[in-house]
Short mmCIF file of C-alpha atoms in Angstrom, two decimals:
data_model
loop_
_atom_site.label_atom_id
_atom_site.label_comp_id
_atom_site.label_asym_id
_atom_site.label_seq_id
_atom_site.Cartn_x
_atom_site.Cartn_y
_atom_site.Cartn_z
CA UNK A 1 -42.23 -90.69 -69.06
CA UNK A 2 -42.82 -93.42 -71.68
CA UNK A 3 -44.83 -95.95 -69.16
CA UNK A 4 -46.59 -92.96 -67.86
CA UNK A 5 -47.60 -91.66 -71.71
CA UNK A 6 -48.61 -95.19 -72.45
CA UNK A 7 -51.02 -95.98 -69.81
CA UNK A 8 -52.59 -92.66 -69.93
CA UNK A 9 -53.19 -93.29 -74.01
CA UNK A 10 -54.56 -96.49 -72.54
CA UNK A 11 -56.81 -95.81 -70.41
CA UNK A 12 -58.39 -92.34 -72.23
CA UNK A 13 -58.52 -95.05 -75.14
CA UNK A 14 -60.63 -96.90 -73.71
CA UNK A 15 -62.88 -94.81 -71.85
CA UNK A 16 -64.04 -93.06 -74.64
CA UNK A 17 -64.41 -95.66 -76.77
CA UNK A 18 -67.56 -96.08 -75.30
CA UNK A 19 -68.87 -92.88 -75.88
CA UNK A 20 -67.51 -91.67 -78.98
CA UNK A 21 -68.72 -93.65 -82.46
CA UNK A 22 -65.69 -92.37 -84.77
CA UNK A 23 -62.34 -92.66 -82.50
CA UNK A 24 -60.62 -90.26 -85.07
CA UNK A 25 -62.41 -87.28 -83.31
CA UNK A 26 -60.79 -87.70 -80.05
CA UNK A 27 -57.36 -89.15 -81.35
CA UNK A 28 -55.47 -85.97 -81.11
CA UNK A 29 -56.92 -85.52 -77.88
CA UNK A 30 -55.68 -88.34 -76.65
CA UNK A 31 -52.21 -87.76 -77.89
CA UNK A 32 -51.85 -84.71 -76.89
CA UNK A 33 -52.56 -85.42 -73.45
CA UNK A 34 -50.37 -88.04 -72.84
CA UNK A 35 -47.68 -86.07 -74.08
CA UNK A 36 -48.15 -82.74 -72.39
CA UNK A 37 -48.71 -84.99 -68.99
CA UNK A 38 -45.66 -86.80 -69.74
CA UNK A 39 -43.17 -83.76 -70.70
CA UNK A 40 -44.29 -81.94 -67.26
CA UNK A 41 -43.44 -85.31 -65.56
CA UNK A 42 -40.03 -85.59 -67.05
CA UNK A 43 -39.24 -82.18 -66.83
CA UNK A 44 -40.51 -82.02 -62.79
CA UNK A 45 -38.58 -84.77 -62.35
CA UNK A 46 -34.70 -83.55 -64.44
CA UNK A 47 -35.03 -80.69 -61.62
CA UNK A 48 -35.87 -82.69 -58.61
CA UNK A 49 -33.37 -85.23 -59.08
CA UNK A 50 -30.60 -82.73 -59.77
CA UNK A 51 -31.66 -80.45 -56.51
CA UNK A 52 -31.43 -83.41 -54.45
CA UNK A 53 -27.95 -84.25 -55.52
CA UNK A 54 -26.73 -80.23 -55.70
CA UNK A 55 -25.94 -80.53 -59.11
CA UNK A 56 -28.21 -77.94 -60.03
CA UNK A 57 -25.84 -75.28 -57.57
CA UNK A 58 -23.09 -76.75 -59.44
CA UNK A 59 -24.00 -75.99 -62.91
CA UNK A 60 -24.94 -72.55 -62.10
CA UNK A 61 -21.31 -71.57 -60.28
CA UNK A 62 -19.69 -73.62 -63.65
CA UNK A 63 -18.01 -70.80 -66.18
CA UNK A 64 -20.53 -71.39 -68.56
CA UNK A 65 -23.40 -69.29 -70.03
CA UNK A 66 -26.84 -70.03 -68.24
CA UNK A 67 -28.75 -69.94 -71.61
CA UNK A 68 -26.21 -73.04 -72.12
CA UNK A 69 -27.63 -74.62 -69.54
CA UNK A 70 -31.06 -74.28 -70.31
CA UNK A 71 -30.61 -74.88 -73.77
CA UNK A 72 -29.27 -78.14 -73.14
CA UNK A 73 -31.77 -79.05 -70.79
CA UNK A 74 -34.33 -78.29 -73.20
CA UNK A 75 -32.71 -79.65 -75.98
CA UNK A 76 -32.46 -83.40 -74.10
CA UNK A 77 -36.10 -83.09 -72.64
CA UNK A 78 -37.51 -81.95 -76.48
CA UNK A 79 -35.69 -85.33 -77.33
CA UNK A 80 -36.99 -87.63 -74.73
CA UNK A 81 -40.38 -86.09 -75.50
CA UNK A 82 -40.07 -86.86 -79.68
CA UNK A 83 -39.22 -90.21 -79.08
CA UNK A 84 -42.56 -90.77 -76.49
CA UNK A 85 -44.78 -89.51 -79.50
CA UNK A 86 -43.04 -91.47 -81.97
CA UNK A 87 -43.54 -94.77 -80.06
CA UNK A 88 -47.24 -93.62 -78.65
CA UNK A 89 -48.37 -92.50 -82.36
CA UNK A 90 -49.18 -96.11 -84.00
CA UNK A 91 -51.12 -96.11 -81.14
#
């Protein structure tokens, strides 16, 4: 998610740079891009690699609320997210 966040902030960086004069307009932009492109990544890939394995079937026959799982899905993707936009902010 992180490599994939980065280059995208790259490259959008630098292709409009040489449009825009003030790169504070597009900034947010930017950011926000990378990270919403990044989360859908990350969470595409927590399912795929857990349906391949049949850990997925395994969690759902566990004794366990479902919200429980989702919640802790969520709750570990919301993390990996933060720390991508703390590390691609000072960008």
């Amino acid at each position: 998610m992180f490599v994939f966040a980065l280059l995208a902030v790259i490259m959008l960086r630098l292709r409009v740079e040489l449009r825009v004069p003030d790169m504070k307009m597009v900034a947010p932009g930017i950011i926000w891009v990378a990270v919403s492109f990044a989360g859908t990544l990350g969470l595409n890939r927590a399912f795929v690699i857990e349906t391949d394995k049949g850990s997925l079937a395994g969690l759902l026959l566990a004794p366990i609320d479902r919200a429980a799982i989702y919640f802790g899905k969520l709750d570990r993707n919301l993390l990996f997210m933060l720390v991508v936009e703390a590390i691609l902010l000072p960008w």
